[in-house]
């Protein structure tokens, strides 16, 4: 037994340990925003009219930021395009842009708004952060003048960038990121000459950020996680849902699990553009998420997350994605295959003709193995095992390897691969694996109604995506989505930069 004089240091040590443990978590928030859009025009509007539109959106964002802070959030992410929308030409977006300096200048726009010229949007965002003692992540447009001394200078004498900014609890600009992988319709913006790996430190972990389409590519997404070792990725997005593999909640949750980091994903909300789906995703699965294709309402999400997920006792073990699949022979049996299109990608499919069975389907260097048992196979529903190993995309071509257990829209096999949102068939079990040629594989399970399956599946160390028990809801797809980055083709619009 310790003498009384030794008890005080022991108590202090215990309290310090508890405080350290408590600081290993933080409260994160994302806001899915129904953007107030400008009237489509090819001509620039006046700066005052542009600011009026942006203030309408910032009014809504400020309400969400205040509420998040009231509930104890340390950081909030708002969506891509949330402040002015996306219906622009290069000329018409110009009045919405501001000159965003390098964060190294040590600037608080809320207290010194005119230091770098007119910056009303940065000023207001900075004040939102400062007045509510919360980190604020927002997406705005940056403009940088150039001249003939720069051989790459655009004809109109300026670069325009899709840009993420972060303001800390004092309102200081601490991060600026120019989107590197522009989506095909973003002709109003320029590609940065070089990729950026933007990170910043907080009392609750190391953060990185990128935007929307970036998540599908090695730079900056994989670089931030694998090389820069960030704990949490901040992800403003304007994500258009694409079934069966690329709905926002489905892929973003899978990416967080596959990469082993937190992902704070804030999507814009516009049902006519199939934009919805935000969440706070962790290496263990979704902490919370939202998907709403029926209304036009925004949604605030909050959750307590691990500040350093790699140090968590529940952090998933390293996975060898091809270990199991390469250790077994192809399953024998009824493996007649046929081709089917998922959008423009031609998959090799095999119909699951029985209530249970073992199947193998191969394409290119990829063989996919499935063991399954259905609970209540509906007679008018067809499921297939599919494999795809090849380049995806029309303009930008990047390499996918996909193994999927997939519901077809009807009993007409020619329709397999087309989008479907609902199902009736549940599974007693499934186990899916593949001979992947990459360590970057993202495990997806999507239920009827476009709902996730948190806690209902696991990925074993040997690469099997396996149900823990019978599915609680009918299954749309269970998929292993692999990215073979080294086989991507050069970006056709960036070669000349």
Tab-separated table of C-alpha atoms in Angstrom:
chain	number	residue	atom	x	y	z
A	1	UNK	CA	0.000	0.000	0.000
A	2	UNK	CA	1.295	3.483	-0.944
A	3	UNK	CA	2.074	5.918	1.888
A	4	UNK	CA	-0.225	9.009	1.991
A	5	UNK	CA	2.447	11.349	0.629
A	6	UNK	CA	2.732	9.163	-2.483
A	7	UNK	CA	-0.974	9.126	-3.191
A	8	UNK	CA	-1.182	12.684	-4.540
A	9	UNK	CA	1.314	12.176	-7.397
A	10	UNK	CA	-0.398	8.904	-8.231
A	11	UNK	CA	-3.798	10.616	-8.389
A	12	UNK	CA	-2.386	13.440	-10.520
A	13	UNK	CA	-0.828	10.886	-12.865
A	14	UNK	CA	-4.128	9.022	-13.153
A	15	UNK	CA	-6.045	12.218	-13.894
A	16	UNK	CA	-3.459	13.243	-16.468
A	17	UNK	CA	-3.772	9.846	-18.120
A	18	UNK	CA	-7.549	10.192	-18.230
A	19	UNK	CA	-7.267	13.663	-19.730
A	20	UNK	CA	-4.875	12.363	-22.367
A	21	UNK	CA	-7.297	9.580	-23.171
A	22	UNK	CA	-10.168	12.048	-23.483
A	23	UNK	CA	-8.117	14.218	-25.869
A	24	UNK	CA	-7.755	11.239	-28.182
A	25	UNK	CA	-11.243	11.915	-29.504
A	26	UNK	CA	-12.919	14.919	-31.071
A	27	UNK	CA	-16.380	15.853	-32.262
A	28	UNK	CA	-16.646	16.303	-36.013
A	29	UNK	CA	-19.483	17.714	-38.076
A	30	UNK	CA	-20.444	17.838	-41.735
A	31	UNK	CA	-23.303	19.739	-43.306
A	32	UNK	CA	-25.118	18.592	-46.457
A	33	UNK	CA	-26.316	21.813	-48.060
A	34	UNK	CA	-29.123	22.434	-50.542
A	35	UNK	CA	-27.364	25.151	-52.517
A	36	UNK	CA	-29.162	28.331	-53.591
A	37	UNK	CA	-28.157	28.452	-57.250
A	38	UNK	CA	-27.680	31.522	-59.445
A	39	UNK	CA	-29.605	31.993	-62.669
A	40	UNK	CA	-27.662	30.335	-65.509
A	41	UNK	CA	-25.852	32.926	-67.619
A	42	UNK	CA	-22.833	33.095	-69.894
A	43	UNK	CA	-22.199	36.714	-68.929
A	44	UNK	CA	-20.655	37.821	-65.628
A	45	UNK	CA	-23.003	39.403	-63.099
A	46	UNK	CA	-21.987	42.395	-61.012
A	47	UNK	CA	-19.792	41.744	-57.948
A	48	UNK	CA	-22.593	42.950	-55.655
A	49	UNK	CA	-25.064	40.517	-57.230
A	50	UNK	CA	-22.575	37.653	-56.915
A	51	UNK	CA	-21.958	38.499	-53.256
A	52	UNK	CA	-25.691	38.666	-52.552
A	53	UNK	CA	-26.101	35.109	-53.860
A	54	UNK	CA	-23.119	33.887	-51.854
A	55	UNK	CA	-24.451	35.532	-48.702
A	56	UNK	CA	-27.729	33.632	-49.088
A	57	UNK	CA	-25.796	30.375	-48.967
A	58	UNK	CA	-23.490	31.561	-46.209
A	59	UNK	CA	-26.523	32.510	-44.119
A	60	UNK	CA	-27.545	28.841	-44.169
A	61	UNK	CA	-24.004	27.603	-43.570
A	62	UNK	CA	-23.560	29.974	-40.646
A	63	UNK	CA	-26.680	28.559	-39.002
A	64	UNK	CA	-25.280	25.035	-39.367
A	65	UNK	CA	-21.877	26.124	-38.044
A	66	UNK	CA	-23.419	27.785	-34.990
A	67	UNK	CA	-25.490	24.692	-34.242
A	68	UNK	CA	-22.501	22.381	-34.665
A	69	UNK	CA	-20.472	24.537	-32.265
A	70	UNK	CA	-23.362	24.593	-29.794
A	71	UNK	CA	-23.297	20.794	-29.808
A	72	UNK	CA	-19.566	20.762	-29.092
A	73	UNK	CA	-18.095	20.173	-32.542
A	74	UNK	CA	-14.412	20.999	-32.970
A	75	UNK	CA	-14.496	21.092	-36.786
A	76	UNK	CA	-17.136	21.281	-39.508
A	77	UNK	CA	-16.877	20.522	-43.227
A	78	UNK	CA	-19.196	22.177	-45.742
A	79	UNK	CA	-19.666	20.938	-49.330
A	80	UNK	CA	-17.981	21.678	-52.617
A	81	UNK	CA	-19.814	24.425	-54.561
A	82	UNK	CA	-21.861	25.200	-51.432
A	83	UNK	CA	-21.396	28.966	-51.634
A	84	UNK	CA	-22.166	29.686	-55.307
A	85	UNK	CA	-23.177	26.462	-57.096
A	86	UNK	CA	-21.763	25.017	-60.317
A	87	UNK	CA	-23.633	26.482	-63.307
A	88	UNK	CA	-20.835	28.608	-64.765
A	89	UNK	CA	-18.617	29.309	-67.702
A	90	UNK	CA	-15.055	30.495	-67.196
A	91	UNK	CA	-16.212	34.081	-67.655
A	92	UNK	CA	-19.399	33.966	-65.585
A	93	UNK	CA	-17.746	32.564	-62.438
A	94	UNK	CA	-15.197	35.380	-62.232
A	95	UNK	CA	-17.249	37.746	-59.991
A	96	UNK	CA	-17.523	34.937	-57.413
A	97	UNK	CA	-13.745	34.451	-57.070
A	98	UNK	CA	-11.369	35.941	-54.522
A	99	UNK	CA	-7.588	36.062	-54.246
A	100	UNK	CA	-6.772	33.464	-51.578
A	101	UNK	CA	-3.224	33.857	-50.228
A	102	UNK	CA	-0.836	31.171	-49.099
A	103	UNK	CA	-1.602	30.367	-45.427
A	104	UNK	CA	2.035	31.090	-44.612
A	105	UNK	CA	1.125	34.804	-44.570
A	106	UNK	CA	-0.426	34.358	-41.102
A	107	UNK	CA	-3.758	36.035	-41.823
A	108	UNK	CA	-7.053	36.360	-39.941
A	109	UNK	CA	-9.500	37.832	-42.463
A	110	UNK	CA	-12.070	38.507	-39.731
A	111	UNK	CA	-9.789	41.085	-38.073
A	112	UNK	CA	-7.852	42.297	-41.150
A	113	UNK	CA	-10.251	41.809	-44.088
A	114	UNK	CA	-8.663	44.111	-46.701
A	115	UNK	CA	-5.011	43.038	-46.322
A	116	UNK	CA	-5.023	41.246	-49.696
A	117	UNK	CA	-7.769	43.196	-51.412
A	118	UNK	CA	-11.539	42.662	-51.271
A	119	UNK	CA	-12.280	39.331	-49.590
A	120	UNK	CA	-15.826	39.434	-48.180
A	121	UNK	CA	-16.329	35.666	-48.409
A	122	UNK	CA	-13.072	34.845	-46.628
A	123	UNK	CA	-13.849	37.521	-44.057
A	124	UNK	CA	-17.243	36.045	-43.271
A	125	UNK	CA	-15.992	32.444	-43.132
A	126	UNK	CA	-13.132	33.527	-40.866
A	127	UNK	CA	-15.576	35.275	-38.530
A	128	UNK	CA	-17.818	32.192	-38.445
A	129	UNK	CA	-14.852	30.179	-37.214
A	130	UNK	CA	-13.618	32.817	-34.796
A	131	UNK	CA	-17.013	33.709	-33.311
A	132	UNK	CA	-17.921	30.064	-32.736
A	133	UNK	CA	-14.443	28.716	-31.774
A	134	UNK	CA	-14.610	25.996	-34.402
A	135	UNK	CA	-12.509	24.949	-37.394
A	136	UNK	CA	-14.443	25.738	-40.585
A	137	UNK	CA	-13.773	23.982	-43.904
A	138	UNK	CA	-15.288	25.584	-47.010
A	139	UNK	CA	-14.991	25.444	-50.799
A	140	UNK	CA	-14.627	28.694	-52.758
A	141	UNK	CA	-12.917	29.953	-55.924
A	142	UNK	CA	-9.379	31.348	-56.089
A	143	UNK	CA	-8.047	33.713	-58.782
A	144	UNK	CA	-4.401	34.309	-59.555
A	145	UNK	CA	-3.285	36.911	-62.115
A	146	UNK	CA	-0.529	36.041	-64.578
A	147	UNK	CA	1.085	37.582	-67.647
A	148	UNK	CA	3.163	36.791	-70.717
A	149	UNK	CA	6.197	35.986	-68.573
A	150	UNK	CA	4.359	32.767	-67.717
A	151	UNK	CA	4.157	30.655	-70.911
A	152	UNK	CA	1.187	28.737	-69.460
A	153	UNK	CA	-0.808	31.841	-68.540
A	154	UNK	CA	-4.389	31.564	-69.863
A	155	UNK	CA	-5.451	34.042	-72.561
A	156	UNK	CA	-7.585	36.021	-70.102
A	157	UNK	CA	-4.561	36.638	-67.861
A	158	UNK	CA	-5.576	34.651	-64.810
A	159	UNK	CA	-5.689	31.192	-63.290
A	160	UNK	CA	-8.937	30.119	-61.661
A	161	UNK	CA	-8.924	27.291	-59.127
A	162	UNK	CA	-11.539	25.212	-57.351
A	163	UNK	CA	-10.274	25.739	-53.810
A	164	UNK	CA	-10.779	24.416	-50.287
A	165	UNK	CA	-9.929	26.664	-47.344
A	166	UNK	CA	-9.673	25.967	-43.607
A	167	UNK	CA	-9.972	28.556	-40.815
A	168	UNK	CA	-8.999	27.657	-37.258
A	169	UNK	CA	-10.793	28.607	-34.044
A	170	UNK	CA	-9.224	32.089	-34.138
A	171	UNK	CA	-10.344	32.615	-37.721
A	172	UNK	CA	-6.838	32.219	-39.104
A	173	UNK	CA	-6.407	30.773	-42.602
A	174	UNK	CA	-4.466	27.555	-41.969
A	175	UNK	CA	-4.929	25.593	-45.206
A	176	UNK	CA	-5.595	26.215	-48.904
A	177	UNK	CA	-5.951	23.437	-51.461
A	178	UNK	CA	-6.419	23.719	-55.239
A	179	UNK	CA	-8.403	20.790	-56.660
A	180	UNK	CA	-6.056	18.690	-58.799
A	181	UNK	CA	-8.458	16.280	-60.504
A	182	UNK	CA	-11.212	18.356	-62.064
A	183	UNK	CA	-14.408	16.646	-63.180
A	184	UNK	CA	-15.073	16.820	-66.906
A	185	UNK	CA	-17.663	19.629	-66.624
A	186	UNK	CA	-15.456	21.975	-64.563
A	187	UNK	CA	-14.262	24.022	-67.535
A	188	UNK	CA	-14.487	27.226	-65.478
A	189	UNK	CA	-11.383	26.191	-63.551
A	190	UNK	CA	-7.716	25.551	-64.334
A	191	UNK	CA	-5.729	22.468	-63.424
A	192	UNK	CA	-2.936	23.243	-60.949
A	193	UNK	CA	0.502	22.707	-62.460
A	194	UNK	CA	1.522	20.374	-59.648
A	195	UNK	CA	-0.447	18.238	-57.158
A	196	UNK	CA	-0.608	19.537	-53.613
A	197	UNK	CA	-0.461	17.457	-50.441
A	198	UNK	CA	-1.991	19.919	-47.987
A	199	UNK	CA	-1.928	19.057	-44.291
A	200	UNK	CA	-2.218	20.895	-40.992
A	201	UNK	CA	-1.911	19.956	-37.339
A	202	UNK	CA	-4.575	20.441	-34.662
A	203	UNK	CA	-4.810	19.499	-30.965
A	204	UNK	CA	-6.939	16.570	-32.162
A	205	UNK	CA	-4.856	15.065	-34.928
A	206	UNK	CA	-3.230	15.648	-38.291
A	207	UNK	CA	-5.595	16.613	-41.107
A	208	UNK	CA	-5.412	16.621	-44.887
A	209	UNK	CA	-7.916	17.764	-47.461
A	210	UNK	CA	-8.922	17.258	-51.063
A	211	UNK	CA	-12.048	17.656	-53.163
A	212	UNK	CA	-14.617	15.318	-54.724
A	213	UNK	CA	-13.130	13.624	-57.853
A	214	UNK	CA	-9.664	13.663	-56.204
A	215	UNK	CA	-10.653	10.679	-54.063
A	216	UNK	CA	-10.393	8.321	-57.031
A	217	UNK	CA	-6.723	9.050	-57.767
A	218	UNK	CA	-3.295	8.417	-56.262
A	219	UNK	CA	-2.488	12.123	-56.065
A	220	UNK	CA	-3.441	13.633	-53.727
A	221	UNK	CA	-5.639	11.036	-51.991
A	222	UNK	CA	-3.247	8.141	-51.446
A	223	UNK	CA	-0.254	10.433	-50.932
A	224	UNK	CA	-1.967	12.187	-48.014
A	225	UNK	CA	-2.730	8.915	-46.256
A	226	UNK	CA	0.204	6.656	-47.122
A	227	UNK	CA	3.039	9.188	-47.228
A	228	UNK	CA	1.846	12.140	-45.150
A	229	UNK	CA	0.176	9.873	-42.561
A	230	UNK	CA	-2.832	12.084	-41.881
A	231	UNK	CA	-5.360	10.897	-39.301
A	232	UNK	CA	-8.414	12.499	-40.876
A	233	UNK	CA	-9.286	13.636	-44.402
A	234	UNK	CA	-11.589	16.616	-44.957
A	235	UNK	CA	-13.679	16.088	-48.060
A	236	UNK	CA	-15.954	18.753	-49.559
A	237	UNK	CA	-17.772	17.177	-52.504
A	238	UNK	CA	-20.549	17.694	-55.041
A	239	UNK	CA	-21.011	13.970	-55.672
A	240	UNK	CA	-23.533	12.675	-58.184
A	241	UNK	CA	-24.614	9.206	-57.098
A	242	UNK	CA	-23.966	6.422	-59.576
A	243	UNK	CA	-25.218	2.924	-58.811
A	244	UNK	CA	-24.166	0.220	-58.280
A	245	UNK	CA	-20.656	1.067	-56.977
A	246	UNK	CA	-20.300	4.842	-56.734
A	247	UNK	CA	-23.022	6.222	-54.519
A	248	UNK	CA	-21.511	8.761	-52.148
A	249	UNK	CA	-22.112	6.974	-48.856
A	250	UNK	CA	-21.168	3.589	-50.310
A	251	UNK	CA	-17.825	4.529	-51.830
A	252	UNK	CA	-16.762	7.105	-49.247
A	253	UNK	CA	-17.378	4.700	-46.365
A	254	UNK	CA	-15.484	1.976	-48.240
A	255	UNK	CA	-12.590	4.345	-48.962
A	256	UNK	CA	-12.219	5.248	-45.287
A	257	UNK	CA	-12.161	1.557	-44.396
A	258	UNK	CA	-9.737	0.635	-47.179
A	259	UNK	CA	-7.344	3.505	-46.424
A	260	UNK	CA	-7.630	3.254	-42.634
A	261	UNK	CA	-8.444	6.913	-41.880
A	262	UNK	CA	-11.356	9.098	-40.878
A	263	UNK	CA	-13.155	10.764	-43.798
A	264	UNK	CA	-15.406	13.758	-43.139
A	265	UNK	CA	-17.554	13.868	-46.262
A	266	UNK	CA	-19.902	16.832	-46.892
A	267	UNK	CA	-21.987	16.566	-50.066
A	268	UNK	CA	-24.150	19.138	-51.775
A	269	UNK	CA	-27.873	18.320	-51.861
A	270	UNK	CA	-29.697	18.500	-55.174
A	271	UNK	CA	-32.037	15.646	-56.042
A	272	UNK	CA	-32.355	16.640	-59.718
A	273	UNK	CA	-28.594	16.100	-60.029
A	274	UNK	CA	-28.659	12.920	-57.867
A	275	UNK	CA	-26.540	14.716	-55.273
A	276	UNK	CA	-26.979	13.503	-51.707
A	277	UNK	CA	-25.056	11.397	-49.235
A	278	UNK	CA	-22.779	12.728	-46.509
A	279	UNK	CA	-21.169	11.115	-43.511
A	280	UNK	CA	-18.516	10.771	-40.855
A	281	UNK	CA	-16.671	7.627	-41.886
A	282	UNK	CA	-13.985	5.731	-39.955
A	283	UNK	CA	-11.699	2.726	-40.542
A	284	UNK	CA	-14.279	0.606	-38.690
A	285	UNK	CA	-17.246	1.878	-40.737
A	286	UNK	CA	-19.665	4.815	-40.703
A	287	UNK	CA	-20.041	6.716	-37.425
A	288	UNK	CA	-23.104	8.391	-38.945
A	289	UNK	CA	-24.357	9.101	-42.446
A	290	UNK	CA	-27.249	10.641	-44.357
A	291	UNK	CA	-28.833	9.810	-47.729
A	292	UNK	CA	-32.030	11.521	-48.853
A	293	UNK	CA	-33.192	11.487	-52.469
A	294	UNK	CA	-36.773	12.480	-51.603
A	295	UNK	CA	-36.555	16.003	-50.147
A	296	UNK	CA	-34.603	19.195	-50.768
A	297	UNK	CA	-33.525	19.705	-47.171
A	298	UNK	CA	-30.020	20.038	-45.792
A	299	UNK	CA	-28.753	17.979	-42.876
A	300	UNK	CA	-26.206	18.496	-40.081
A	301	UNK	CA	-24.355	15.388	-38.883
A	302	UNK	CA	-22.111	15.082	-35.807
A	303	UNK	CA	-20.136	12.234	-34.266
A	304	UNK	CA	-17.283	11.653	-31.848
A	305	UNK	CA	-14.265	10.198	-33.645
A	306	UNK	CA	-10.825	8.922	-32.738
A	307	UNK	CA	-8.233	11.668	-33.190
A	308	UNK	CA	-5.540	9.090	-33.983
A	309	UNK	CA	-7.347	6.062	-35.451
A	310	UNK	CA	-4.128	4.127	-36.125
A	311	UNK	CA	-3.518	4.052	-32.346
A	312	UNK	CA	-7.018	2.810	-31.540
A	313	UNK	CA	-7.313	-0.726	-30.108
A	314	UNK	CA	-10.106	-1.372	-32.634
A	315	UNK	CA	-7.999	-0.308	-35.640
A	316	UNK	CA	-8.372	-2.973	-38.353
A	317	UNK	CA	-5.368	-5.206	-39.075
A	318	UNK	CA	-3.380	-5.040	-42.311
A	319	UNK	CA	-5.029	-6.987	-45.135
A	320	UNK	CA	-3.515	-9.048	-47.920
A	321	UNK	CA	-6.307	-8.583	-50.444
A	322	UNK	CA	-5.348	-11.533	-52.648
A	323	UNK	CA	-4.138	-14.056	-50.052
A	324	UNK	CA	-7.249	-16.213	-49.847
A	325	UNK	CA	-8.248	-15.961	-53.500
A	326	UNK	CA	-4.811	-16.992	-54.763
A	327	UNK	CA	-4.626	-19.926	-52.343
A	328	UNK	CA	-7.644	-21.798	-53.712
A	329	UNK	CA	-8.589	-23.362	-57.012
A	330	UNK	CA	-11.464	-22.026	-59.046
A	331	UNK	CA	-14.762	-23.292	-57.685
A	332	UNK	CA	-16.247	-26.025	-59.901
A	333	UNK	CA	-19.867	-26.080	-61.014
A	334	UNK	CA	-22.226	-24.021	-63.108
A	335	UNK	CA	-19.969	-21.202	-64.128
A	336	UNK	CA	-21.428	-20.250	-67.501
A	337	UNK	CA	-20.594	-16.599	-68.027
A	338	UNK	CA	-21.958	-13.726	-70.061
A	339	UNK	CA	-20.995	-10.100	-70.650
A	340	UNK	CA	-22.879	-7.137	-69.261
A	341	UNK	CA	-22.327	-3.392	-69.051
A	342	UNK	CA	-22.062	-1.334	-65.881
A	343	UNK	CA	-22.397	2.000	-67.632
A	344	UNK	CA	-19.670	1.600	-70.293
A	345	UNK	CA	-17.552	-0.997	-68.483
A	346	UNK	CA	-17.974	-4.534	-69.798
A	347	UNK	CA	-18.108	-7.015	-66.905
A	348	UNK	CA	-17.967	-10.796	-66.975
A	349	UNK	CA	-21.012	-12.131	-65.096
A	350	UNK	CA	-22.232	-15.502	-63.881
A	351	UNK	CA	-25.832	-15.931	-62.715
A	352	UNK	CA	-26.371	-17.312	-59.214
A	353	UNK	CA	-28.950	-19.937	-60.186
A	354	UNK	CA	-29.406	-21.600	-56.823
A	355	UNK	CA	-30.214	-20.547	-53.294
A	356	UNK	CA	-26.632	-21.328	-52.265
A	357	UNK	CA	-23.374	-22.199	-53.965
A	358	UNK	CA	-19.756	-21.484	-54.800
A	359	UNK	CA	-18.852	-19.501	-57.903
A	360	UNK	CA	-15.748	-18.202	-59.681
A	361	UNK	CA	-15.673	-15.580	-62.435
A	362	UNK	CA	-12.501	-14.295	-64.103
A	363	UNK	CA	-11.590	-11.379	-66.346
A	364	UNK	CA	-8.060	-10.388	-67.285
A	365	UNK	CA	-5.758	-10.962	-64.302
A	366	UNK	CA	-8.653	-10.941	-61.815
A	367	UNK	CA	-10.559	-13.981	-60.568
A	368	UNK	CA	-13.447	-13.415	-58.151
A	369	UNK	CA	-14.640	-16.140	-55.766
A	370	UNK	CA	-18.001	-16.203	-54.010
A	371	UNK	CA	-19.528	-18.491	-51.394
A	372	UNK	CA	-23.114	-17.613	-50.519
A	373	UNK	CA	-26.442	-18.736	-49.112
A	374	UNK	CA	-29.667	-16.827	-49.666
A	375	UNK	CA	-32.355	-16.620	-47.005
A	376	UNK	CA	-35.423	-16.071	-49.134
A	377	UNK	CA	-34.596	-15.910	-52.825
A	378	UNK	CA	-37.370	-14.074	-54.625
A	379	UNK	CA	-38.373	-15.776	-57.880
A	380	UNK	CA	-38.385	-12.511	-59.800
A	381	UNK	CA	-34.922	-11.432	-58.646
A	382	UNK	CA	-31.603	-12.360	-60.237
A	383	UNK	CA	-28.161	-11.985	-58.677
A	384	UNK	CA	-24.812	-12.357	-60.411
A	385	UNK	CA	-21.144	-12.611	-59.542
A	386	UNK	CA	-19.197	-10.136	-61.663
A	387	UNK	CA	-15.575	-9.319	-62.461
A	388	UNK	CA	-14.022	-6.293	-64.168
A	389	UNK	CA	-10.305	-5.705	-64.803
A	390	UNK	CA	-9.620	-2.740	-67.038
A	391	UNK	CA	-9.639	0.976	-67.715
A	392	UNK	CA	-12.700	2.977	-66.709
A	393	UNK	CA	-13.677	6.360	-68.096
A	394	UNK	CA	-14.014	8.103	-71.437
A	395	UNK	CA	-11.755	11.160	-71.257
A	396	UNK	CA	-9.783	10.337	-68.101
A	397	UNK	CA	-8.952	6.620	-68.064
A	398	UNK	CA	-8.089	4.944	-64.782
A	399	UNK	CA	-7.734	1.258	-63.906
A	400	UNK	CA	-10.318	-0.634	-61.850
A	401	UNK	CA	-10.387	-4.198	-60.543
A	402	UNK	CA	-13.838	-5.095	-59.231
A	403	UNK	CA	-15.389	-8.229	-57.745
A	404	UNK	CA	-19.107	-7.851	-57.106
A	405	UNK	CA	-22.129	-9.777	-55.875
A	406	UNK	CA	-24.810	-7.771	-57.622
A	407	UNK	CA	-28.596	-7.666	-57.995
A	408	UNK	CA	-29.897	-7.242	-61.543
A	409	UNK	CA	-32.881	-4.954	-62.320
A	410	UNK	CA	-34.949	-7.838	-63.720
A	411	UNK	CA	-34.789	-11.471	-64.825
A	412	UNK	CA	-33.606	-10.247	-68.234
A	413	UNK	CA	-29.880	-10.955	-67.982
A	414	UNK	CA	-29.065	-8.336	-70.612
A	415	UNK	CA	-29.989	-5.681	-68.034
A	416	UNK	CA	-27.531	-6.878	-65.388
A	417	UNK	CA	-25.282	-4.007	-64.368
A	418	UNK	CA	-27.915	-1.295	-64.756
A	419	UNK	CA	-28.857	0.734	-61.649
A	420	UNK	CA	-31.224	-0.754	-59.077
A	421	UNK	CA	-32.163	0.774	-55.703
A	422	UNK	CA	-34.413	-1.850	-54.126
A	423	UNK	CA	-34.348	-5.589	-53.497
A	424	UNK	CA	-36.274	-8.294	-51.631
A	425	UNK	CA	-33.678	-11.054	-51.223
A	426	UNK	CA	-31.693	-11.415	-48.005
A	427	UNK	CA	-28.587	-13.558	-47.567
A	428	UNK	CA	-27.780	-15.963	-44.745
A	429	UNK	CA	-24.121	-15.443	-45.581
A	430	UNK	CA	-21.705	-14.354	-48.277
A	431	UNK	CA	-17.932	-14.456	-48.649
A	432	UNK	CA	-16.335	-12.576	-51.555
A	433	UNK	CA	-12.667	-12.472	-52.527
A	434	UNK	CA	-10.450	-11.762	-55.528
A	435	UNK	CA	-6.938	-12.122	-56.909
A	436	UNK	CA	-6.290	-8.399	-56.745
A	437	UNK	CA	-3.101	-6.926	-58.125
A	438	UNK	CA	-3.256	-3.953	-55.763
A	439	UNK	CA	-3.242	-3.203	-52.057
A	440	UNK	CA	-5.848	-0.471	-52.558
A	441	UNK	CA	-9.203	-2.213	-52.286
A	442	UNK	CA	-12.375	-0.707	-50.853
A	443	UNK	CA	-15.088	-2.975	-49.361
A	444	UNK	CA	-18.696	-2.004	-50.116
A	445	UNK	CA	-21.988	-3.460	-48.887
A	446	UNK	CA	-25.182	-1.705	-49.952
A	447	UNK	CA	-28.681	-2.616	-48.827
A	448	UNK	CA	-32.075	-1.963	-50.392
A	449	UNK	CA	-33.028	1.711	-50.391
A	450	UNK	CA	-29.354	2.741	-50.744
A	451	UNK	CA	-28.486	2.066	-47.106
A	452	UNK	CA	-25.188	0.997	-45.557
A	453	UNK	CA	-24.648	-2.061	-43.377
A	454	UNK	CA	-22.542	-0.875	-40.418
A	455	UNK	CA	-21.327	-3.702	-38.199
A	456	UNK	CA	-22.819	-6.419	-40.404
A	457	UNK	CA	-19.713	-7.387	-42.388
A	458	UNK	CA	-15.985	-7.714	-41.912
A	459	UNK	CA	-12.847	-7.986	-43.977
A	460	UNK	CA	-10.588	-10.828	-42.931
A	461	UNK	CA	-6.803	-10.538	-43.061
A	462	UNK	CA	-6.728	-12.863	-46.067
A	463	UNK	CA	-8.863	-10.459	-48.120
A	464	UNK	CA	-12.327	-11.996	-47.786
A	465	UNK	CA	-15.311	-9.649	-47.526
A	466	UNK	CA	-17.582	-11.680	-45.300
A	467	UNK	CA	-20.978	-11.186	-43.675
A	468	UNK	CA	-20.944	-11.558	-39.888
A	469	UNK	CA	-24.462	-12.999	-39.860
A	470	UNK	CA	-27.553	-12.985	-42.037
A	471	UNK	CA	-28.199	-9.617	-43.676
A	472	UNK	CA	-30.736	-7.485	-41.828
A	473	UNK	CA	-32.042	-6.028	-45.095
A	474	UNK	CA	-32.235	-7.166	-48.722
A	475	UNK	CA	-28.927	-6.830	-50.555
A	476	UNK	CA	-28.197	-4.666	-53.587
A	477	UNK	CA	-24.487	-5.362	-53.779
A	478	UNK	CA	-21.417	-6.591	-51.924
A	479	UNK	CA	-18.346	-5.356	-53.765
A	480	UNK	CA	-14.571	-5.262	-53.535
A	481	UNK	CA	-13.533	-2.161	-55.473
A	482	UNK	CA	-9.840	-2.146	-56.385
A	483	UNK	CA	-7.742	0.676	-57.845
A	484	UNK	CA	-4.558	-0.155	-59.751
A	485	UNK	CA	-3.117	3.343	-59.868
A	486	UNK	CA	0.085	2.418	-61.696
A	487	UNK	CA	-1.964	1.326	-64.734
A	488	UNK	CA	-3.808	4.648	-65.101
A	489	UNK	CA	-3.250	6.421	-68.408
A	490	UNK	CA	-1.743	9.935	-68.418
A	491	UNK	CA	-4.342	12.660	-67.939
A	492	UNK	CA	-5.029	14.003	-71.465
A	493	UNK	CA	-5.749	17.573	-70.295
A	494	UNK	CA	-2.713	17.781	-68.024
A	495	UNK	CA	-0.018	16.466	-70.369
A	496	UNK	CA	0.663	19.911	-71.810
A	497	UNK	CA	0.776	21.746	-68.466
